[in-house]
Coordinates of C-alpha atoms in Angstrom, one line a residue:
M24 CA -38.2 -0.7 -30.7
N25 CA -40.7 -0.8 -33.6
A26 CA -41.0 -4.3 -35.0
P27 CA -41.7 -3.1 -38.7
I28 CA -38.3 -1.4 -39.0
I29 CA -36.2 -4.3 -37.7
D30 CA -34.3 -6.1 -40.3
P31 CA -35.8 -9.6 -40.6
L32 CA -32.5 -11.0 -41.9
Q33 CA -30.7 -10.3 -38.6
G34 CA -30.3 -13.3 -36.3
D35 CA -32.6 -13.4 -33.3
F36 CA -29.8 -13.8 -30.7
P37 CA -28.0 -11.4 -28.3
E38 CA -24.9 -9.5 -29.4
V39 CA -23.8 -6.9 -26.7
I40 CA -23.9 -6.4 -23.0
E41 CA -26.9 -4.1 -22.4
E42 CA -26.4 -3.6 -18.6
Y43 CA -25.5 -5.5 -15.5
L44 CA -27.1 -6.2 -12.1
E45 CA -25.2 -5.9 -8.9
H46 CA -26.3 -7.1 -5.4
G47 CA -23.7 -8.8 -3.2
V48 CA -22.0 -11.8 -4.9
M49 CA -24.5 -13.7 -7.0
K50 CA -23.8 -17.4 -7.9
C51 CA -26.7 -18.8 -9.8
I52 CA -29.8 -17.5 -11.6
A53 CA -33.2 -18.7 -12.9
F54 CA -36.1 -17.1 -14.8
N55 CA -39.7 -17.7 -14.0
R56 CA -41.9 -19.2 -16.7
R57 CA -42.8 -15.8 -18.3
G58 CA -39.4 -14.2 -17.9
T59 CA -40.8 -11.3 -15.8
L60 CA -38.9 -12.2 -12.6
L61 CA -35.3 -13.3 -12.2
A62 CA -34.1 -15.2 -9.1
A63 CA -30.5 -15.1 -8.1
G64 CA -28.8 -17.0 -5.3
C65 CA -26.0 -15.2 -3.4
S66 CA -22.9 -16.3 -1.6
D67 CA -24.3 -15.1 1.8
G68 CA -27.2 -17.5 1.7
S69 CA -29.9 -15.0 0.4
C70 CA -32.0 -15.2 -2.7
V71 CA -32.7 -12.0 -4.5
I72 CA -35.7 -11.7 -6.9
W73 CA -35.3 -9.0 -9.6
D74 CA -38.1 -7.5 -11.5
F75 CA -36.7 -8.0 -15.0
E76 CA -38.9 -5.3 -16.5
T77 CA -37.7 -2.5 -14.3
R78 CA -34.3 -4.1 -13.4
G79 CA -35.0 -3.5 -9.7
I80 CA -35.0 -5.7 -6.7
A81 CA -38.6 -6.9 -6.0
K82 CA -37.9 -9.1 -2.9
E83 CA -35.1 -10.6 -0.9
L84 CA -35.5 -14.0 0.7
R85 CA -33.1 -14.5 3.6
D86 CA -33.0 -17.4 6.0
R87 CA -31.2 -16.8 9.4
D88 CA -30.4 -20.5 9.6
C89 CA -28.5 -20.4 6.2
T90 CA -25.4 -18.4 5.7
A91 CA -23.7 -20.7 3.1
A92 CA -23.5 -20.0 -0.6
I93 CA -26.5 -20.8 -2.8
T94 CA -25.9 -23.6 -5.3
S95 CA -29.1 -23.5 -7.4
V96 CA -32.5 -21.8 -7.5
C97 CA -35.7 -23.2 -9.2
W98 CA -39.2 -21.7 -9.7
S99 CA -42.4 -23.7 -9.5
K100 CA -44.7 -24.0 -12.4
Y101 CA -46.8 -20.9 -11.7
G102 CA -44.1 -18.9 -9.9
H103 CA -45.6 -19.1 -6.3
R104 CA -42.7 -21.1 -4.9
I105 CA -38.9 -21.0 -5.1
L106 CA -36.6 -23.9 -4.2
V107 CA -33.1 -23.0 -3.0
S108 CA -30.3 -25.4 -2.4
A109 CA -27.3 -24.2 -0.4
A110 CA -23.8 -25.4 0.4
D111 CA -24.7 -26.2 4.0
K112 CA -26.6 -29.3 2.7
S113 CA -30.0 -27.6 3.0
L114 CA -33.1 -27.4 0.7
T115 CA -35.4 -24.4 1.4
L116 CA -38.8 -23.9 -0.1
W117 CA -40.0 -20.3 -0.1
D118 CA -43.4 -18.6 -0.7
V119 CA -42.6 -15.8 -3.1
V120 CA -45.5 -13.5 -2.4
S121 CA -45.3 -13.5 1.4
G122 CA -41.5 -14.0 1.6
E123 CA -41.9 -16.7 4.2
K124 CA -40.1 -20.0 4.5
V125 CA -42.4 -23.0 3.8
T126 CA -40.1 -25.8 4.7
R127 CA -36.4 -26.5 5.2
I128 CA -34.7 -29.9 4.8
V129 CA -31.0 -30.8 5.5
L130 CA -29.6 -33.6 3.4
Q131 CA -26.6 -35.8 4.1
Q132 CA -24.6 -34.3 1.1
T133 CA -24.4 -30.9 -0.4
P134 CA -27.0 -30.5 -3.2
L135 CA -25.3 -29.0 -6.3
Q136 CA -28.7 -28.7 -8.1
A137 CA -32.3 -29.1 -7.1
R138 CA -35.4 -29.0 -9.4
L139 CA -39.0 -28.9 -8.5
H140 CA -41.5 -31.2 -10.1
P141 CA -42.7 -29.4 -13.3
G142 CA -46.1 -31.1 -13.5
S143 CA -47.8 -29.9 -10.3
S144 CA -48.9 -26.4 -9.5
I145 CA -48.0 -26.7 -5.9
P146 CA -45.0 -29.0 -5.9
S147 CA -44.1 -31.1 -2.9
V148 CA -41.5 -33.3 -4.7
C149 CA -38.1 -32.2 -6.0
L150 CA -35.1 -33.8 -7.7
A151 CA -31.8 -33.2 -5.9
C152 CA -28.3 -34.0 -7.2
P153 CA -25.9 -34.2 -4.3
L154 CA -22.1 -33.8 -4.4
S155 CA -20.9 -37.4 -3.9
S156 CA -24.0 -39.5 -4.0
A157 CA -26.7 -40.6 -6.5
P158 CA -29.5 -38.2 -7.5
M159 CA -32.5 -38.5 -5.2
I160 CA -36.2 -37.7 -5.0
V161 CA -37.0 -35.6 -2.0
D162 CA -40.5 -35.3 -0.5
L163 CA -40.6 -31.7 0.8
S164 CA -43.6 -32.3 3.0
T165 CA -42.2 -35.3 4.9
G166 CA -38.4 -34.9 4.3
S167 CA -38.0 -38.5 3.1
T168 CA -35.5 -39.2 0.3
T169 CA -35.3 -41.9 -2.3
A170 CA -32.0 -42.5 -4.2
L171 CA -32.3 -43.2 -7.9
P172 CA -30.2 -45.9 -9.6
V173 CA -27.3 -44.7 -11.7
I174 CA -25.8 -48.0 -12.8
V175 CA -27.7 -51.0 -14.3
P176 CA -26.0 -54.3 -13.6
D177 CA -25.4 -56.6 -16.6
M178 CA -27.8 -59.2 -15.2
G179 CA -31.0 -58.1 -13.4
N180 CA -34.6 -57.1 -13.7
G181 CA -34.0 -53.4 -14.1
V182 CA -34.8 -52.6 -10.4
T183 CA -31.6 -51.5 -8.7
P184 CA -31.8 -51.0 -5.0
P185 CA -30.2 -47.7 -3.9
S186 CA -26.8 -48.3 -2.4
R187 CA -25.0 -45.8 -0.2
N188 CA -21.8 -47.7 0.0
K189 CA -19.0 -45.8 -1.8
N190 CA -17.0 -49.0 -2.3
S191 CA -19.8 -50.8 -4.1
D192 CA -18.9 -49.0 -7.4
T193 CA -15.4 -47.8 -8.2
T194 CA -16.8 -45.3 -10.7
P195 CA -17.7 -41.9 -9.1
F196 CA -21.2 -40.6 -9.4
T197 CA -22.0 -37.8 -11.8
L198 CA -22.5 -34.5 -10.1
T199 CA -25.5 -32.6 -11.7
A200 CA -26.6 -34.9 -14.5
A201 CA -30.3 -35.4 -13.8
C202 CA -33.5 -33.7 -14.8
F203 CA -37.3 -34.2 -15.1
N204 CA -39.0 -34.4 -18.5
K205 CA -41.6 -31.7 -19.3
N206 CA -44.5 -33.5 -17.7
G207 CA -42.5 -34.7 -14.7
D208 CA -43.4 -38.4 -14.8
L209 CA -39.9 -39.5 -15.9
V210 CA -36.3 -38.6 -14.7
Y211 CA -33.4 -38.6 -17.2
V212 CA -30.1 -39.4 -15.4
G213 CA -26.6 -39.2 -17.0
N214 CA -24.1 -41.5 -15.3
S215 CA -20.3 -41.8 -15.3
K216 CA -20.4 -44.6 -17.9
G217 CA -21.7 -42.3 -20.6
E218 CA -25.3 -43.6 -20.5
I219 CA -28.6 -41.8 -20.2
L220 CA -31.0 -43.7 -18.0
I221 CA -34.8 -43.1 -18.2
I222 CA -36.2 -43.8 -14.7
D223 CA -39.7 -44.1 -13.3
H224 CA -39.1 -42.2 -10.1
N225 CA -42.3 -43.4 -8.5
N226 CA -41.3 -47.0 -8.7
V227 CA -37.5 -46.4 -8.7
K228 CA -37.2 -48.5 -11.9
V229 CA -34.9 -48.0 -14.9
L230 CA -37.0 -48.3 -18.1
A231 CA -34.6 -47.5 -20.9
I232 CA -30.9 -46.9 -21.5
I233 CA -29.3 -44.7 -24.2
P234 CA -25.5 -45.2 -24.6
I235 CA -23.4 -42.3 -25.7
S236 CA -20.5 -42.8 -28.1
G237 CA -17.2 -42.7 -26.3
G238 CA -18.6 -43.5 -22.9
A239 CA -17.6 -40.1 -21.4
V240 CA -18.9 -38.8 -18.1
I241 CA -22.1 -36.8 -18.5
K242 CA -21.8 -33.5 -16.6
N243 CA -25.0 -31.7 -17.6
I244 CA -28.4 -32.9 -18.9
V245 CA -31.1 -30.3 -19.8
F246 CA -34.4 -30.5 -21.6
S247 CA -35.6 -27.7 -24.0
R248 CA -38.6 -25.7 -22.9
N249 CA -41.0 -27.4 -25.2
G250 CA -39.7 -30.9 -24.2
Q251 CA -38.8 -32.0 -27.7
Y252 CA -35.0 -31.9 -27.4
L253 CA -32.5 -33.1 -24.8
L254 CA -29.0 -31.7 -24.3
T255 CA -26.1 -33.4 -22.8
N256 CA -22.6 -32.0 -21.9
S257 CA -20.0 -34.8 -21.6
N258 CA -16.5 -34.9 -20.4
D259 CA -15.2 -35.5 -23.9
R260 CA -15.9 -31.8 -24.6
I261 CA -18.9 -32.5 -26.9
I262 CA -22.4 -31.1 -26.5
R263 CA -25.0 -33.5 -28.0
I264 CA -28.6 -32.8 -28.9
Y265 CA -31.1 -35.6 -28.8
E266 CA -34.6 -35.6 -30.3
N267 CA -37.3 -36.8 -27.9
L268 CA -39.5 -39.4 -29.6
L269 CA -41.8 -40.0 -26.6
P270 CA -45.1 -38.0 -26.3
L271 CA -44.9 -34.9 -24.1
K272 CA -47.7 -36.3 -22.0
D273 CA -48.1 -39.9 -20.9
G274 CA -44.5 -40.7 -21.6
L275 CA -44.5 -43.3 -18.9
K276 CA -47.4 -45.1 -20.5
A277 CA -45.7 -45.0 -23.9
L278 CA -42.5 -46.5 -22.3
D279 CA -44.5 -49.3 -20.7
D280 CA -46.1 -50.1 -24.1
L281 CA -42.6 -50.2 -25.7
N282 CA -41.4 -52.7 -23.1
E283 CA -44.3 -55.0 -23.9
T284 CA -43.7 -54.9 -27.6
I285 CA -40.0 -55.6 -27.5
E286 CA -39.1 -59.2 -26.7
E287 CA -35.5 -59.6 -25.4
E288 CA -34.2 -62.1 -22.9
D289 CA -31.3 -59.9 -21.7
T290 CA -32.6 -57.0 -19.6
V291 CA -29.8 -54.6 -20.5
E292 CA -30.2 -55.2 -24.2
K293 CA -33.9 -54.8 -24.0
M294 CA -33.5 -51.4 -22.2
K295 CA -31.1 -50.3 -24.9
A296 CA -33.6 -51.3 -27.6
V297 CA -36.3 -49.3 -25.8
G298 CA -33.9 -46.4 -25.4
S299 CA -33.2 -46.3 -29.2
K300 CA -36.9 -45.6 -29.7
C301 CA -37.0 -42.8 -27.0
L302 CA -34.0 -40.6 -28.0
V303 CA -32.3 -40.1 -31.3
L304 CA -29.0 -38.2 -31.7
F305 CA -29.7 -35.0 -33.6
R306 CA -26.6 -32.8 -33.5
E307 CA -23.1 -32.5 -31.9
F308 CA -21.4 -29.3 -31.0
Q309 CA -17.7 -28.9 -30.2
D310 CA -14.7 -26.6 -30.8
L311 CA -12.4 -28.6 -33.0
I312 CA -9.5 -26.1 -32.6
T313 CA -9.3 -25.3 -28.9
K314 CA -11.0 -28.5 -27.6
M315 CA -12.4 -26.6 -24.6
H316 CA -14.7 -27.8 -21.9
W317 CA -18.2 -26.4 -21.7
K318 CA -20.1 -25.0 -18.8
A319 CA -23.8 -24.3 -18.2
P320 CA -25.2 -25.3 -21.6
C321 CA -28.9 -24.6 -22.3
F322 CA -31.5 -23.9 -25.0
S323 CA -33.1 -20.7 -26.0
G324 CA -36.7 -20.0 -25.1
D325 CA -38.0 -21.3 -28.4
G326 CA -35.4 -24.1 -28.7
E327 CA -33.9 -22.7 -31.9
W328 CA -30.6 -21.8 -30.4
V329 CA -28.1 -23.6 -28.1
I330 CA -25.6 -21.7 -25.9
A331 CA -22.7 -22.7 -23.7
A332 CA -20.0 -20.9 -21.8
S333 CA -16.3 -21.6 -21.9
A334 CA -15.1 -23.4 -18.8
S335 CA -11.7 -21.7 -19.0
K336 CA -10.8 -19.4 -16.1
G337 CA -10.3 -15.8 -16.9
E338 CA -12.5 -15.5 -19.9
H339 CA -16.2 -14.7 -20.3
K340 CA -17.0 -16.3 -23.7
I341 CA -20.5 -17.5 -24.7
Y342 CA -20.9 -19.6 -27.8
I343 CA -24.2 -19.6 -29.7
W344 CA -25.2 -22.3 -32.2
D345 CA -28.3 -22.7 -34.2
R346 CA -30.1 -26.1 -33.9
V347 CA -28.7 -27.2 -37.3
G348 CA -25.2 -27.1 -35.8
H349 CA -23.6 -23.9 -37.2
L350 CA -21.7 -21.6 -34.8
V351 CA -23.3 -18.2 -35.4
K352 CA -21.9 -16.0 -32.6
I353 CA -19.2 -15.8 -29.9
L354 CA -20.0 -13.3 -27.2
E355 CA -16.9 -12.0 -25.4
G356 CA -17.3 -10.3 -22.0
P357 CA -14.9 -9.1 -19.3
K358 CA -12.0 -11.2 -18.2
E359 CA -14.0 -13.1 -15.7
A360 CA -15.1 -16.7 -15.6
V361 CA -18.7 -17.7 -16.2
F362 CA -20.6 -19.3 -13.3
D363 CA -24.1 -19.7 -14.7
L364 CA -26.1 -19.0 -17.9
A365 CA -29.8 -18.5 -18.6
W366 CA -31.8 -17.6 -21.8
H367 CA -34.9 -15.5 -21.4
P368 CA -38.0 -17.5 -22.0
V369 CA -39.5 -15.0 -24.5
H370 CA -37.0 -12.4 -25.7
P371 CA -33.5 -12.8 -27.3
I372 CA -31.8 -12.0 -24.0
I373 CA -29.0 -14.0 -22.3
V374 CA -28.1 -13.5 -18.6
S375 CA -24.7 -14.6 -17.4
V376 CA -23.2 -14.7 -13.9
S377 CA -19.5 -13.8 -13.6
L378 CA -16.9 -14.8 -11.1
T379 CA -17.1 -11.5 -9.3
G380 CA -20.8 -12.0 -8.6
L381 CA -22.2 -9.6 -11.3
V382 CA -25.1 -10.5 -13.6
Y383 CA -24.5 -9.4 -17.2
I384 CA -27.6 -8.9 -19.5
W385 CA -26.8 -9.6 -23.1
A386 CA -29.3 -8.1 -25.6
K387 CA -29.6 -7.7 -29.3
D388 CA -28.1 -4.7 -31.0
Y389 CA -30.9 -3.7 -33.3
T390 CA -30.4 -1.8 -36.6
E391 CA -33.3 0.0 -38.1
N392 CA -34.4 -0.8 -41.7
W393 CA -36.4 2.1 -42.9
S394 CA -37.1 0.5 -46.3
A395 CA -39.8 -1.4 -44.5
F396 CA -42.0 1.7 -44.8
A397 CA -41.5 2.0 -48.6
P398 CA -40.0 -0.7 -50.9
D399 CA -38.3 2.0 -53.1
F400 CA -36.7 3.7 -50.1
K401 CA -32.9 3.9 -50.5
E402 CA -30.5 4.7 -47.6
L403 CA -27.7 7.1 -48.6
E404 CA -24.3 7.0 -46.9
E405 CA -23.6 10.6 -48.1
N406 CA -25.4 13.4 -49.7
E407 CA -26.2 13.1 -53.4
E408 CA -27.4 15.8 -55.9
Y409 CA -31.0 15.0 -56.9
V410 CA -32.3 15.9 -60.3
E411 CA -36.0 16.4 -60.4
Q412 CA -37.9 14.6 -63.2
E413 CA -40.2 16.6 -65.4
D414 CA -43.4 14.8 -64.5
E415 CA -42.5 13.9 -61.0
F416 CA -45.0 16.2 -59.3
D417 CA -47.8 16.0 -61.9
L418 CA -51.3 15.2 -60.6
V419 CA -52.1 11.5 -61.1
P420 CA -55.4 10.9 -62.9
E421 CA -58.2 9.1 -61.0
T422 CA -58.0 6.1 -63.3
E423 CA -54.3 5.4 -62.4
K424 CA -54.9 5.4 -58.6
V425 CA -54.2 2.3 -56.7
K426 CA -57.2 0.0 -56.5
E427 CA -58.8 -0.2 -53.1
S428 CA -58.6 -3.5 -51.2
D429 CA -61.3 -6.0 -51.6
V430 CA -61.9 -6.3 -47.8
N431 CA -65.6 -6.4 -47.0
E432 CA -66.2 -3.7 -44.3
D433 CA -69.4 -5.3 -43.3
D434 CA -67.8 -8.4 -42.0
E435 CA -67.9 -8.9 -38.2
V436 CA -64.6 -8.6 -36.4
D437 CA -64.0 -11.2 -33.7
I438 CA -62.9 -9.5 -30.5
V439 CA -63.9 -12.3 -28.2
T440 CA -61.7 -15.2 -29.1
V441 CA -58.4 -15.2 -27.3
D442 CA -55.3 -16.4 -29.1
K443 CA -53.7 -19.5 -27.7
D444 CA -51.0 -18.7 -25.1
P445 CA -47.9 -20.8 -25.7
F446 CA -47.3 -21.0 -21.9
S447 CA -50.9 -22.0 -21.0
D448 CA -51.8 -25.5 -19.9
S449 CA -55.0 -27.4 -19.7
D450 CA -54.7 -27.7 -15.9
M451 CA -54.6 -24.0 -15.0
S452 CA -55.8 -24.6 -11.4
Q453 CA -53.8 -21.7 -10.0
E454 CA -53.3 -18.2 -11.2
E455 CA -49.8 -17.5 -12.4
L456 CA -47.6 -15.1 -10.6
C457 CA -45.9 -12.7 -13.0
F458 CA -45.0 -9.6 -11.0
L459 CA -44.5 -8.7 -7.4
P460 CA -46.0 -5.6 -5.8
A461 CA -43.5 -2.9 -5.1
I462 CA -43.1 -2.1 -1.4
P463 CA -41.2 1.1 -0.7
C464 CA -38.7 0.8 2.1
P465 CA -38.0 4.0 4.0
D466 CA -34.3 4.8 4.6
V467 CA -34.3 4.8 8.4
P468 CA -30.7 5.8 9.0
E469 CA -31.0 8.9 6.9
Q470 CA -34.1 10.0 8.7
Q471 CA -32.4 9.5 12.0
D472 CA -29.5 11.5 10.8
K473 CA -31.8 14.3 9.7
C474 CA -33.5 14.2 13.1
V475 CA -30.2 14.4 14.9
G476 CA -29.1 17.3 12.6
S477 CA -32.3 19.2 13.2
S478 CA -32.2 18.7 16.9
S479 CA -28.6 19.9 17.0
K480 CA -29.7 23.0 15.0
L481 CA -32.5 23.5 17.5
I482 CA -30.0 23.3 20.4
D483 CA -27.7 25.8 18.7
S484 CA -30.6 28.2 18.1
N485 CA -31.6 27.9 21.8
H486 CA -28.1 28.6 22.9
S487 CA -27.3 31.4 20.4
G488 CA -30.6 32.9 19.5
S489 CA -30.5 36.1 21.5
P490 CA -27.7 38.3 22.9
L491 CA -29.1 37.7 26.4
S492 CA -28.4 34.0 26.2
E493 CA -24.9 34.8 24.9
E494 CA -24.5 37.2 27.9
N495 CA -25.3 34.4 30.4
G496 CA -23.0 31.9 28.6
Q497 CA -20.0 34.3 28.4
N498 CA -19.8 35.5 31.9
G499 CA -16.2 35.1 33.2
Q500 CA -14.6 34.8 29.7
A501 CA -11.7 37.1 28.6
A502 CA -12.2 39.9 26.2
N503 CA -9.8 38.4 23.6
N504 CA -11.9 35.1 23.6
A505 CA -15.1 37.0 23.0
S506 CA -13.7 38.8 20.0
S507 CA -12.2 35.6 18.3
P508 CA -13.8 34.2 15.1
L509 CA -14.4 30.8 16.8
E510 CA -16.7 30.8 19.8
E511 CA -17.6 27.9 22.0
D512 CA -21.2 27.1 22.9
T513 CA -22.3 26.9 26.5
G514 CA -21.9 23.1 26.4
G515 CA -18.3 23.4 25.2
T516 CA -18.8 20.6 22.7
R517 CA -19.1 22.4 19.4
L518 CA -17.5 25.4 17.7
K519 CA -19.3 27.9 15.6
R520 CA -17.8 30.7 13.5
K521 CA -19.0 34.2 14.4
R522 CA -19.9 36.5 11.6
K523 CA -19.7 40.3 11.6
P524 CA -23.3 41.6 11.6
S525 CA -24.5 44.1 9.1
E526 CA -25.8 47.6 10.0
K527 CA -29.4 46.5 9.8
G528 CA -28.6 43.5 12.0
L529 CA -26.9 45.8 14.5
E530 CA -30.0 48.0 14.7
L531 CA -32.3 44.9 15.2
Q532 CA -30.1 43.5 18.0
A533 CA -30.0 46.8 19.7
E534 CA -33.8 47.0 19.7
K535 CA -34.0 43.4 21.1
V536 CA -31.7 44.5 24.0
R537 CA -33.7 47.7 24.7
K538 CA -37.2 46.3 24.7
P539 CA -37.0 43.8 27.7
L540 CA -35.4 46.5 29.8
K541 CA -38.2 49.1 29.4
P542 CA -40.2 48.0 32.5
L543 CA -37.2 48.8 34.7
K544 CA -37.6 52.6 34.2
S545 CA -39.4 53.0 37.6
S546 CA -36.0 53.7 39.2
G547 CA -34.5 55.9 36.5
R548 CA -30.8 55.9 37.6
L549 CA -30.8 52.1 38.2
S550 CA -32.4 51.2 34.9
K551 CA -30.0 53.5 33.0
T552 CA -27.0 51.9 34.7
K553 CA -28.1 48.4 33.8
N554 CA -28.9 49.3 30.3
K555 CA -25.5 50.9 29.9
S556 CA -23.7 47.8 31.2
V557 CA -25.6 45.5 28.7
V558 CA -24.8 47.8 25.8
D559 CA -21.1 47.9 26.9
Q560 CA -20.9 44.1 26.9
D561 CA -22.6 43.9 23.5
Y562 CA -20.1 46.3 22.3
G563 CA -17.4 43.9 23.3
N564 CA -19.1 41.1 21.4
G565 CA -19.4 43.1 18.2
V566 CA -22.8 44.8 18.9
Y567 CA -22.7 48.6 18.7
A568 CA -25.3 51.0 20.2
D569 CA -25.2 54.5 21.6
D570 CA -25.5 55.2 25.4
G571 CA -28.6 57.3 25.1
S572 CA -30.7 54.6 23.4
D573 CA -33.1 54.3 26.4
D574 CA -34.3 58.0 26.4
Y575 CA -36.9 57.8 23.6

């Protein structure tokens, strides 16, 4: 699509289903940082990597030890690693290029979501959100786990020892409400009391608390790609957008400075005062009419749009808001519930996973605006009679020509300086993986079938190639069987239909019969008798020749 002829007034968001991807039953999806590869976790325990440019499968990661459904997939910063969590309580780290398993760890609870540390090129730490326990930091190299605090007591110093006793807190843990910030030095946890906790995961210490109005359970918590906005999905059916006031880098240091400047005796009140300077409520999204629950909310690649799927069963509806808070589009798909959502990092493309395991690709329905080529261009809906003006095709004098531009052609053009890449970082210590090499896989079963077919044809030709072989295979058969349209091979396993030969074929077959019998002419009467018997038998099989064919 040519960019100049696209109407700039159209919204930069998807509108229709462009196509769908099908491979097994897919449950969850994730793009790499450039959006060139799409990873999808399947119900059989495998992880499929799609080349999003060609929409073909680039690689399939399969672990023999894992046959349970995949609950989440996550790419590393530069795309060389993929972390997969499964319903069998396992976390598996894969090398994308080689397709080999780097490590596998089994937790005590099923991880519903797992995220790699976003700040390191080769991550060895991940954040896991188990089913019925607190979120934890998992060291993938050693297998050790550190549970993060989810509740801050009214009196304390902010350091909450992890507790694995279910009776210690009557309020259940939130399920998947935890995420890293952009730099990875802080963890934002949403608990069941309607609070956002900012935690230093290295020291397992709560640094700030941001209470949410209503105190509803937080089900999802997601950062935008640029790290400037935080999204929460609560049980009160409201999606809230918070603006991040902390710097994108050295956020931990900024939090420590805030703690030193604020003087409060009560630890909880001090944390809330610090939290008010970390996150500020920006917008709220909800459906005032249906009051529906939301599922899989996320930001667009540039953070300008917010999307969420309806949690109702039997409908595939995706709601799109702008960041100001206006509902701009409702995408309606097939009558299937939505499992997961992802927005392409670069293009206005949404990918959704349905209940049946299909991945639908939503793209923009572009309309061409040809007036971009000429301001006075007018599009006609139907033919109109055109009246030519009198001076329309007169030659324009030289003085009335459009003035040439004042661009100095002698100026040097800079072809060396590279524009800043929005995805680049200052610590590019490793080359980024954008595409996977295509490895053709031969279709072995088809080749075997072809070999079997060719060998059977070879056997048939060996058994039925000459009349002499037919003569040896048909000794002892009745005359009515020899003249039937279906004739058995010597092996008795296959049936072949006998065709009536043409006149030219009859002559060629008669010559084949006569040539091998020429050396037997030394005893004239005996050779003539044998030749006559062969011809008589061929006559019974549909081969006709005269009795005197050996006299020339």
